[in-house]
PDB file of C-alpha atoms in Angstrom:
ATOM      1  CA  ALA A   1      24.453 -46.691 -12.656  1.00 46.00           C
ATOM      2  CA  ALA A   2      25.568 -48.461  -9.431  1.00 48.00           C
ATOM      3  CA  SER A   3      24.826 -51.704 -10.980  1.00 47.00           C
ATOM      4  CA  LEU A   4      26.815 -50.877 -14.134  1.00 44.00           C
ATOM      5  CA  ILE A   5      29.841 -49.685 -12.169  1.00 48.00           C
ATOM      6  CA  GLY A   6      29.457 -52.722  -9.960  1.00 47.00           C
ATOM      7  CA  ALA A   7      29.537 -54.905 -13.109  1.00 47.00           C
ATOM      8  CA  ILE A   8      32.439 -53.158 -14.745  1.00 48.00           C
ATOM      9  CA  GLU A   9      34.821 -53.061 -11.936  1.00 54.00           C
ATOM     10  CA  PRO A  10      35.561 -56.956 -11.441  1.00 52.00           C
ATOM     11  CA  ARG A  11      35.848 -57.180 -15.170  1.00 49.00           C
ATOM     12  CA  VAL A  12      38.560 -54.566 -15.414  1.00 46.00           C
ATOM     13  CA  ARG A  13      40.427 -56.280 -12.514  1.00 51.00           C
ATOM     14  CA  SER A  14      40.012 -59.762 -14.287  1.00 50.00           C
ATOM     15  CA  VAL A  15      41.709 -58.183 -17.488  1.00 43.00           C
ATOM     16  CA  GLU A  16      44.687 -56.856 -15.381  1.00 47.00           C
ATOM     17  CA  VAL A  17      45.030 -60.251 -13.684  1.00 46.00           C
ATOM     18  CA  ALA A  18      44.988 -62.103 -17.052  1.00 44.00           C
ATOM     19  CA  ARG A  19      47.869 -59.703 -18.203  1.00 44.00           C
ATOM     20  CA  ALA A  20      49.994 -60.290 -15.119  1.00 43.00           C
ATOM     21  CA  GLN A  21      49.651 -64.029 -15.548  1.00 41.00           C
ATOM     22  CA  ARG A  22      50.983 -63.941 -19.013  1.00 40.00           C
ATOM     23  CA  LYS A  23      54.117 -62.115 -18.045  1.00 44.00           C
ATOM     24  CA  PRO A  24      57.162 -64.175 -17.435  1.00 39.00           C
ATOM     25  CA  PRO A  25      58.422 -64.389 -13.778  1.00 38.00           C
ATOM     26  CA  GLY A  26      61.552 -62.431 -14.260  1.00 38.00           C
ATOM     27  CA  ASP A  27      59.349 -59.370 -15.345  1.00 39.00           C
ATOM     28  CA  LEU A  28      57.163 -59.184 -12.487  1.00 62.00           C
ATOM     29  CA  GLN A  29      56.885 -56.120 -10.108  1.00 91.00           C
ATOM     30  CA  ALA A  30      55.035 -56.009  -6.678  1.00 93.00           C
ATOM     31  CA  TYR A  31      51.725 -54.815  -8.264  1.00 92.00           C
ATOM     32  CA  ASP A  32      51.827 -57.749 -10.800  1.00 94.00           C
ATOM     33  CA  LEU A  33      52.509 -60.307  -8.042  1.00 95.00           C
ATOM     34  CA  VAL A  34      49.524 -59.040  -6.197  1.00 95.00           C
ATOM     35  CA  LEU A  35      47.368 -59.396  -9.419  1.00 94.00           C
ATOM     36  CA  ARG A  36      48.678 -62.897  -9.751  1.00 95.00           C
ATOM     37  CA  ALA A  37      47.847 -63.711  -6.236  1.00 97.00           C
ATOM     38  CA  THR A  38      44.434 -62.414  -6.276  1.00 95.00           C
ATOM     39  CA  PRO A  39      42.599 -65.204  -8.187  1.00 94.00           C
ATOM     40  CA  HIS A  40      44.208 -67.754  -5.889  1.00 96.00           C
ATOM     41  CA  LEU A  41      42.868 -66.074  -2.981  1.00 94.00           C
ATOM     42  CA  TYR A  42      39.310 -66.301  -3.970  1.00 90.00           C
ATOM     43  CA  ILE A  43      39.267 -70.062  -4.566  1.00 91.00           C
ATOM     44  CA  TYR A  44      38.575 -71.748  -1.281  1.00 89.00           C
ATOM     45  CA  ASP A  45      41.384 -74.387  -1.490  1.00 92.00           C
ATOM     46  CA  GLN A  46      44.332 -74.728   0.797  1.00 92.00           C
ATOM     47  CA  ALA A  47      46.856 -75.155  -2.077  1.00 95.00           C
ATOM     48  CA  GLU A  48      45.336 -72.143  -3.865  1.00 96.00           C
ATOM     49  CA  HIS A  49      45.910 -70.050  -0.557  1.00 96.00           C
ATOM     50  CA  ALA A  50      49.451 -71.380  -0.313  1.00 96.00           C
ATOM     51  CA  GLU A  51      50.077 -69.962  -3.795  1.00 97.00           C
ATOM     52  CA  ALA A  52      48.535 -66.758  -2.813  1.00 98.00           C
ATOM     53  CA  ASP A  53      50.578 -66.492   0.315  1.00 97.00           C
ATOM     54  CA  ARG A  54      53.723 -67.298  -1.617  1.00 97.00           C
ATOM     55  CA  LEU A  55      53.117 -64.502  -4.195  1.00 97.00           C
ATOM     56  CA  LEU A  56      52.118 -61.826  -1.731  1.00 97.00           C
ATOM     57  CA  ARG A  57      55.000 -62.483   0.437  1.00 97.00           C
ATOM     58  CA  GLN A  58      57.194 -61.848  -2.543  1.00 96.00           C
ATOM     59  CA  ALA A  59      55.445 -58.693  -3.139  1.00 95.00           C
ATOM     60  CA  ILE A  60      55.985 -57.630   0.456  1.00 95.00           C
ATOM     61  CA  ASP A  61      59.703 -58.506   0.062  1.00 95.00           C
ATOM     62  CA  MET A  62      59.970 -56.105  -2.693  1.00 94.00           C
ATOM     63  CA  GLU A  63      57.787 -53.392  -1.162  1.00 93.00           C
ATOM     64  CA  PRO A  64      57.367 -53.718   2.539  1.00 94.00           C
ATOM     65  CA  THR A  65      54.987 -50.780   2.914  1.00 94.00           C
ATOM     66  CA  TYR A  66      52.668 -51.980   0.053  1.00 95.00           C
ATOM     67  CA  ALA A  67      49.312 -51.767   1.934  1.00 96.00           C
ATOM     68  CA  LEU A  68      47.076 -53.752  -0.417  1.00 96.00           C
ATOM     69  CA  ALA A  69      49.659 -56.662  -0.452  1.00 96.00           C
ATOM     70  CA  LEU A  70      49.692 -56.480   3.305  1.00 97.00           C
ATOM     71  CA  ALA A  71      45.967 -56.408   3.570  1.00 98.00           C
ATOM     72  CA  LEU A  72      45.549 -59.299   1.193  1.00 98.00           C
ATOM     73  CA  LEU A  73      48.132 -61.369   3.048  1.00 98.00           C
ATOM     74  CA  SER A  74      46.377 -60.589   6.364  1.00 98.00           C
ATOM     75  CA  ARG A  75      42.926 -62.003   4.925  1.00 96.00           C
ATOM     76  CA  CYS A  76      44.773 -64.956   3.371  1.00 97.00           C
ATOM     77  CA  THR A  77      46.332 -65.824   6.614  1.00 97.00           C
ATOM     78  CA  TRP A  78      42.966 -65.281   8.446  1.00 96.00           C
ATOM     79  CA  LEU A  79      41.187 -67.536   5.884  1.00 93.00           C
ATOM     80  CA  SER A  80      43.668 -70.279   6.546  1.00 92.00           C
ATOM     81  CA  VAL A  81      43.094 -69.975  10.325  1.00 93.00           C
ATOM     82  CA  ALA A  82      39.325 -69.907   9.764  1.00 90.00           C
ATOM     83  CA  ALA A  83      39.331 -73.053   7.615  1.00 87.00           C
ATOM     84  CA  GLY A  84      41.109 -75.021  10.152  1.00 86.00           C
ATOM     85  CA  TRP A  85      43.910 -75.793   7.812  1.00 87.00           C
ATOM     86  CA  LEU A  86      46.574 -75.105  10.595  1.00 85.00           C
ATOM     87  CA  ARG A  87      47.556 -77.419  13.494  1.00 80.00           C
ATOM     88  CA  ASP A  88      48.753 -74.539  15.404  1.00 85.00           C
ATOM     89  CA  SER A  89      46.632 -71.494  14.463  1.00 88.00           C
ATOM     90  CA  GLU A  90      47.639 -68.912  17.236  1.00 93.00           C
ATOM     91  CA  PRO A  91      50.782 -67.699  15.585  1.00 95.00           C
ATOM     92  CA  ALA A  92      48.910 -67.246  12.266  1.00 95.00           C
ATOM     93  CA  ARG A  93      46.060 -65.361  14.323  1.00 95.00           C
ATOM     94  CA  GLU A  94      48.549 -62.997  15.668  1.00 96.00           C
ATOM     95  CA  GLU A  95      50.289 -62.593  12.280  1.00 97.00           C
ATOM     96  CA  THR A  96      46.890 -61.625  10.507  1.00 97.00           C
ATOM     97  CA  VAL A  97      46.251 -58.961  12.995  1.00 98.00           C
ATOM     98  CA  ARG A  98      49.918 -57.646  12.828  1.00 98.00           C
ATOM     99  CA  LEU A  99      49.593 -57.535   9.004  1.00 98.00           C
ATOM    100  CA  ALA A 100      46.194 -55.951   9.054  1.00 98.00           C
ATOM    101  CA  ARG A 101      47.346 -53.182  11.373  1.00 98.00           C
ATOM    102  CA  LEU A 102      50.475 -52.603   9.324  1.00 98.00           C
ATOM    103  CA  ALA A 103      48.429 -52.389   6.103  1.00 97.00           C
ATOM    104  CA  LEU A 104      46.025 -49.794   7.650  1.00 98.00           C
ATOM    105  CA  ALA A 105      49.058 -47.872   8.896  1.00 97.00           C
ATOM    106  CA  HIS A 106      50.278 -47.567   5.266  1.00 96.00           C
ATOM    107  CA  GLY A 107      46.859 -47.433   3.563  1.00 96.00           C
ATOM    108  CA  GLY A 108      44.082 -46.630   5.800  1.00 95.00           C
ATOM    109  CA  ASP A 109      42.403 -44.449   3.290  1.00 95.00           C
ATOM    110  CA  ASP A 110      42.138 -47.064   0.660  1.00 96.00           C
ATOM    111  CA  PRO A 111      38.659 -48.686   0.581  1.00 96.00           C
ATOM    112  CA  GLU A 112      40.000 -52.130  -0.521  1.00 96.00           C
ATOM    113  CA  VAL A 113      42.524 -52.158   2.409  1.00 97.00           C
ATOM    114  CA  LEU A 114      39.831 -51.265   4.790  1.00 98.00           C
ATOM    115  CA  ALA A 115      37.417 -54.015   3.477  1.00 97.00           C
ATOM    116  CA  GLN A 116      40.232 -56.709   3.263  1.00 97.00           C
ATOM    117  CA  THR A 117      41.457 -56.007   6.904  1.00 98.00           C
ATOM    118  CA  ALA A 118      37.967 -55.832   8.412  1.00 98.00           C
ATOM    119  CA  GLN A 119      37.576 -59.508   8.934  1.00 97.00           C
ATOM    120  CA  PRO A 120      41.281 -60.088  10.420  1.00 97.00           C
ATOM    121  CA  ILE A 121      40.559 -57.147  12.824  1.00 98.00           C
ATOM    122  CA  GLY A 122      37.099 -58.210  13.612  1.00 97.00           C
ATOM    123  CA  LEU A 123      37.344 -61.810  14.180  1.00 96.00           C
ATOM    124  CA  GLY A 124      41.186 -62.490  14.136  1.00 95.00           C
ATOM    125  CA  GLY A 125      41.760 -59.778  16.615  1.00 96.00           C
ATOM    126  CA  GLY A 126      38.523 -60.395  18.481  1.00 95.00           C
ATOM    127  CA  ASP A 127      37.430 -56.731  17.942  1.00 97.00           C
ATOM    128  CA  LEU A 128      34.089 -56.988  16.056  1.00 97.00           C
ATOM    129  CA  ASP A 129      33.049 -53.332  16.400  1.00 97.00           C
ATOM    130  CA  SER A 130      36.154 -52.111  14.798  1.00 98.00           C
ATOM    131  CA  GLY A 131      36.000 -54.675  12.071  1.00 98.00           C
ATOM    132  CA  ILE A 132      32.535 -53.542  11.229  1.00 98.00           C
ATOM    133  CA  ALA A 133      33.645 -49.979  11.402  1.00 98.00           C
ATOM    134  CA  LEU A 134      36.519 -50.598   8.949  1.00 98.00           C
ATOM    135  CA  ALA A 135      34.102 -52.459   6.504  1.00 98.00           C
ATOM    136  CA  GLU A 136      31.539 -49.538   6.731  1.00 98.00           C
ATOM    137  CA  ARG A 137      34.122 -46.889   6.112  1.00 98.00           C
ATOM    138  CA  ALA A 138      35.388 -48.986   3.003  1.00 97.00           C
ATOM    139  CA  PHE A 139      31.584 -48.894   1.912  1.00 97.00           C
ATOM    140  CA  ALA A 140      31.500 -45.080   2.556  1.00 97.00           C
ATOM    141  CA  LEU A 141      34.339 -44.538   0.444  1.00 97.00           C
ATOM    142  CA  ASN A 142      33.244 -46.948  -2.470  1.00 96.00           C
ATOM    143  CA  PRO A 143      29.374 -47.632  -2.131  1.00 95.00           C
ATOM    144  CA  ASN A 144      29.861 -50.073  -5.096  1.00 93.00           C
ATOM    145  CA  SER A 145      32.423 -52.257  -3.449  1.00 94.00           C
ATOM    146  CA  ILE A 146      30.930 -55.785  -3.205  1.00 94.00           C
ATOM    147  CA  LEU A 147      33.729 -56.833  -0.959  1.00 94.00           C
ATOM    148  CA  ALA A 148      32.983 -54.197   1.493  1.00 96.00           C
ATOM    149  CA  ILE A 149      29.253 -54.961   1.437  1.00 96.00           C
ATOM    150  CA  THR A 150      29.847 -58.649   1.948  1.00 94.00           C
ATOM    151  CA  VAL A 151      32.253 -58.176   4.840  1.00 96.00           C
ATOM    152  CA  ILE A 152      29.626 -55.905   6.557  1.00 97.00           C
ATOM    153  CA  CYS A 153      27.221 -58.587   6.113  1.00 96.00           C
ATOM    154  CA  TYR A 154      29.486 -61.408   7.570  1.00 95.00           C
ATOM    155  CA  LEU A 155      30.623 -59.431  10.425  1.00 97.00           C
ATOM    156  CA  SER A 156      27.045 -58.216  11.258  1.00 96.00           C
ATOM    157  CA  ALA A 157      25.836 -61.940  11.288  1.00 95.00           C
ATOM    158  CA  HIS A 158      28.510 -62.499  13.971  1.00 95.00           C
ATOM    159  CA  ALA A 159      27.074 -59.329  15.774  1.00 95.00           C
ATOM    160  CA  GLY A 160      23.555 -61.048  15.572  1.00 93.00           C
ATOM    161  CA  ASP A 161      22.123 -58.232  13.481  1.00 95.00           C
ATOM    162  CA  ILE A 162      20.427 -60.378  10.895  1.00 94.00           C
ATOM    163  CA  ALA A 163      18.171 -57.502   9.499  1.00 95.00           C
ATOM    164  CA  LYS A 164      21.346 -55.560   8.410  1.00 96.00           C
ATOM    165  CA  VAL A 165      22.715 -58.626   6.786  1.00 95.00           C
ATOM    166  CA  MET A 166      19.785 -59.044   4.808  1.00 95.00           C
ATOM    167  CA  ALA A 167      19.604 -55.448   3.777  1.00 95.00           C
ATOM    168  CA  TYR A 168      23.148 -55.376   2.621  1.00 94.00           C
ATOM    169  CA  ALA A 169      22.978 -58.835   0.781  1.00 93.00           C
ATOM    170  CA  GLU A 170      20.086 -57.521  -1.168  1.00 94.00           C
ATOM    171  CA  ARG A 171      22.024 -54.217  -2.028  1.00 93.00           C
ATOM    172  CA  ALA A 172      24.937 -56.536  -3.320  1.00 90.00           C
ATOM    173  CA  GLU A 173      22.702 -58.634  -5.249  1.00 90.00           C
ATOM    174  CA  ARG A 174      21.293 -55.557  -7.059  1.00 92.00           C
ATOM    175  CA  ILE A 175      24.745 -53.984  -7.864  1.00 91.00           C
ATOM    176  CA  ASN A 176      26.225 -57.254  -9.037  1.00 88.00           C
ATOM    177  CA  PRO A 177      24.714 -60.805  -8.682  1.00 87.00           C
ATOM    178  CA  PHE A 178      27.837 -62.526  -9.553  1.00 84.00           C
ATOM    179  CA  GLU A 179      30.787 -60.901  -7.795  1.00 83.00           C
ATOM    180  CA  GLU A 180      31.354 -62.581  -4.409  1.00 83.00           C
ATOM    181  CA  ALA A 181      28.123 -64.561  -4.890  1.00 89.00           C
ATOM    182  CA  ALA A 182      29.456 -67.740  -2.976  1.00 90.00           C
ATOM    183  CA  HIS A 183      30.750 -65.499  -0.087  1.00 89.00           C
ATOM    184  CA  ARG A 184      27.468 -63.728  -0.015  1.00 92.00           C
ATOM    185  CA  ASP A 185      25.374 -66.965   0.028  1.00 94.00           C
ATOM    186  CA  ALA A 186      27.715 -68.275   2.843  1.00 94.00           C
ATOM    187  CA  THR A 187      27.086 -65.123   4.878  1.00 94.00           C
ATOM    188  CA  VAL A 188      23.308 -65.310   4.414  1.00 95.00           C
ATOM    189  CA  ALA A 189      23.452 -69.096   5.319  1.00 96.00           C
ATOM    190  CA  PHE A 190      25.382 -68.053   8.553  1.00 95.00           C
ATOM    191  CA  ALA A 191      22.868 -65.289   9.298  1.00 95.00           C
ATOM    192  CA  HIS A 192      19.995 -67.838   8.949  1.00 96.00           C
ATOM    193  CA  LEU A 193      21.923 -70.211  11.373  1.00 96.00           C
ATOM    194  CA  VAL A 194      22.235 -67.483  13.882  1.00 95.00           C
ATOM    195  CA  ALA A 195      18.575 -66.944  13.574  1.00 94.00           C
ATOM    196  CA  GLY A 196      17.750 -70.636  13.836  1.00 95.00           C
ATOM    197  CA  GLN A 197      16.198 -70.812  10.392  1.00 96.00           C
ATOM    198  CA  HIS A 198      17.860 -74.158   9.451  1.00 97.00           C
ATOM    199  CA  GLU A 199      15.952 -74.837   6.224  1.00 97.00           C
ATOM    200  CA  GLN A 200      17.316 -71.667   4.810  1.00 97.00           C
ATOM    201  CA  VAL A 201      20.773 -72.478   5.944  1.00 97.00           C
ATOM    202  CA  LEU A 202      20.439 -75.633   3.804  1.00 97.00           C
ATOM    203  CA  ARG A 203      19.312 -73.606   0.842  1.00 97.00           C
ATOM    204  CA  PHE A 204      22.080 -71.077   0.835  1.00 96.00           C
ATOM    205  CA  ALA A 205      24.831 -73.259   2.132  1.00 96.00           C
ATOM    206  CA  THR A 206      24.146 -75.645  -0.718  1.00 96.00           C
ATOM    207  CA  LYS A 207      24.413 -72.774  -3.237  1.00 95.00           C
ATOM    208  CA  ALA A 208      27.744 -71.573  -1.684  1.00 94.00           C
ATOM    209  CA  LEU A 209      28.992 -75.203  -1.838  1.00 95.00           C
ATOM    210  CA  ARG A 210      27.994 -75.712  -5.429  1.00 94.00           C
ATOM    211  CA  ALA A 211      30.174 -72.723  -6.469  1.00 92.00           C
ATOM    212  CA  GLN A 212      33.065 -73.486  -3.863  1.00 92.00           C
ATOM    213  CA  PRO A 213      32.803 -77.146  -2.867  1.00 92.00           C
ATOM    214  CA  LYS A 214      35.764 -76.749  -0.358  1.00 90.00           C
ATOM    215  CA  TYR A 215      34.364 -73.753   1.542  1.00 92.00           C
ATOM    216  CA  ILE A 216      34.857 -75.247   4.889  1.00 92.00           C
ATOM    217  CA  PRO A 217      32.969 -72.747   7.262  1.00 91.00           C
ATOM    218  CA  VAL A 218      29.845 -73.302   4.999  1.00 94.00           C
ATOM    219  CA  ARG A 219      30.132 -76.911   5.507  1.00 94.00           C
ATOM    220  CA  ARG A 220      30.213 -76.346   9.175  1.00 94.00           C
ATOM    221  CA  PHE A 221      26.951 -74.370   8.816  1.00 96.00           C
ATOM    222  CA  LEU A 222      25.338 -77.139   6.774  1.00 96.00           C
ATOM    223  CA  THR A 223      26.306 -79.832   9.113  1.00 96.00           C
ATOM    224  CA  ALA A 224      25.047 -77.917  12.324  1.00 95.00           C
ATOM    225  CA  SER A 225      21.848 -77.302  10.474  1.00 97.00           C
ATOM    226  CA  LEU A 226      21.488 -80.903   9.354  1.00 97.00           C
ATOM    227  CA  GLY A 227      22.107 -82.116  12.825  1.00 96.00           C
ATOM    228  CA  LEU A 228      19.556 -79.527  14.412  1.00 96.00           C
ATOM    229  CA  LEU A 229      16.944 -80.634  12.006  1.00 96.00           C
ATOM    230  CA  GLY A 230      17.316 -84.231  13.043  1.00 96.00           C
ATOM    231  CA  ARG A 231      18.810 -85.285   9.651  1.00 96.00           C
ATOM    232  CA  ALA A 232      21.353 -87.452  11.332  1.00 95.00           C
ATOM    233  CA  GLU A 233      22.517 -89.573   8.321  1.00 96.00           C
ATOM    234  CA  GLU A 234      23.070 -86.464   6.104  1.00 96.00           C
ATOM    235  CA  ALA A 235      24.880 -84.693   9.121  1.00 95.00           C
ATOM    236  CA  GLY A 236      27.196 -87.650   9.475  1.00 95.00           C
ATOM    237  CA  GLN A 237      27.960 -87.631   5.805  1.00 95.00           C
ATOM    238  CA  SER A 238      28.667 -83.821   5.972  1.00 94.00           C
ATOM    239  CA  VAL A 239      30.992 -84.291   9.046  1.00 93.00           C
ATOM    240  CA  ARG A 240      32.980 -87.057   7.246  1.00 93.00           C
ATOM    241  CA  GLU A 241      33.346 -84.570   4.144  1.00 92.00           C
ATOM    242  CA  LEU A 242      34.374 -81.734   6.530  1.00 90.00           C
ATOM    243  CA  LEU A 243      36.949 -83.899   8.210  1.00 88.00           C
ATOM    244  CA  ALA A 244      38.456 -84.982   4.738  1.00 89.00           C
ATOM    245  CA  LEU A 245      38.809 -81.371   3.853  1.00 85.00           C
ATOM    246  CA  ALA A 246      40.193 -80.106   7.374  1.00 77.00           C
ATOM    247  CA  PRO A 247      41.383 -83.086   9.565  1.00 76.00           C
ATOM    248  CA  GLU A 248      42.271 -80.652  12.403  1.00 66.00           C
ATOM    249  CA  THR A 249      38.573 -79.633  12.704  1.00 66.00           C
ATOM    250  CA  THR A 250      37.257 -79.710  16.184  1.00 58.00           C
ATOM    251  CA  ILE A 251      34.067 -78.194  17.843  1.00 56.00           C
ATOM    252  CA  ALA A 252      36.000 -75.693  19.801  1.00 54.00           C
ATOM    253  CA  ARG A 253      37.760 -74.434  16.715  1.00 55.00           C
ATOM    254  CA  ALA A 254      34.628 -74.305  14.878  1.00 54.00           C
ATOM    255  CA  ARG A 255      32.999 -71.999  17.371  1.00 55.00           C
ATOM    256  CA  ALA A 256      36.130 -69.873  17.493  1.00 54.00           C
ATOM    257  CA  HIS A 257      35.889 -69.074  13.985  1.00 54.00           C
TER     258      HIS A 257
END
């Protein structure tokens, strides 16, 4: 039953997104703007995220207390920080935490709001325990939420709990092997990097990059593991590709994100 629900939920959302995209701009309400923004948010590309940002800010202008729009904008802003797209990331880091807290104030009982704000709070706000708690509450409210499970995995990897990452990743795979697959593969790659299992990093990072070629944190994982495996020529090529995608990348920034 869980796998059936997990497979149906994203399909219903995709139909709603397609419907919203067919409507003329003058007919859009805040909910439609959020639906239009969502597919852009899940493509790891700076221009796509800029479009998601634009649409979400329009939605918030219309409904300033719209918790899901605030949560999505918080995550969108955090992903721009984590990708290294911004020359000065500190104001954006502060905004992502402010937006997350505002979203939680207006929708702290909504599992998607909880899941979307977990990374901004846990990583952007530097409060990993609170971020994990938000994601786990989202999961408790909706055990079939692939997003909640994936965020638990990613934050648990930052906490060094590799066994927890693998257990939740396997659960997500059973529920729906397709939803958030690139993000899940990226998370497993990061967990293997933390564990020093660099051949496995290459395996899962390559899978994630096949689906999302501009997934900058994953390219960082790949580059680090190639270097640590002594594959200098491949690591050098990966560095060049990384800098082409995010020229502002530095070692200090990569460690911070």
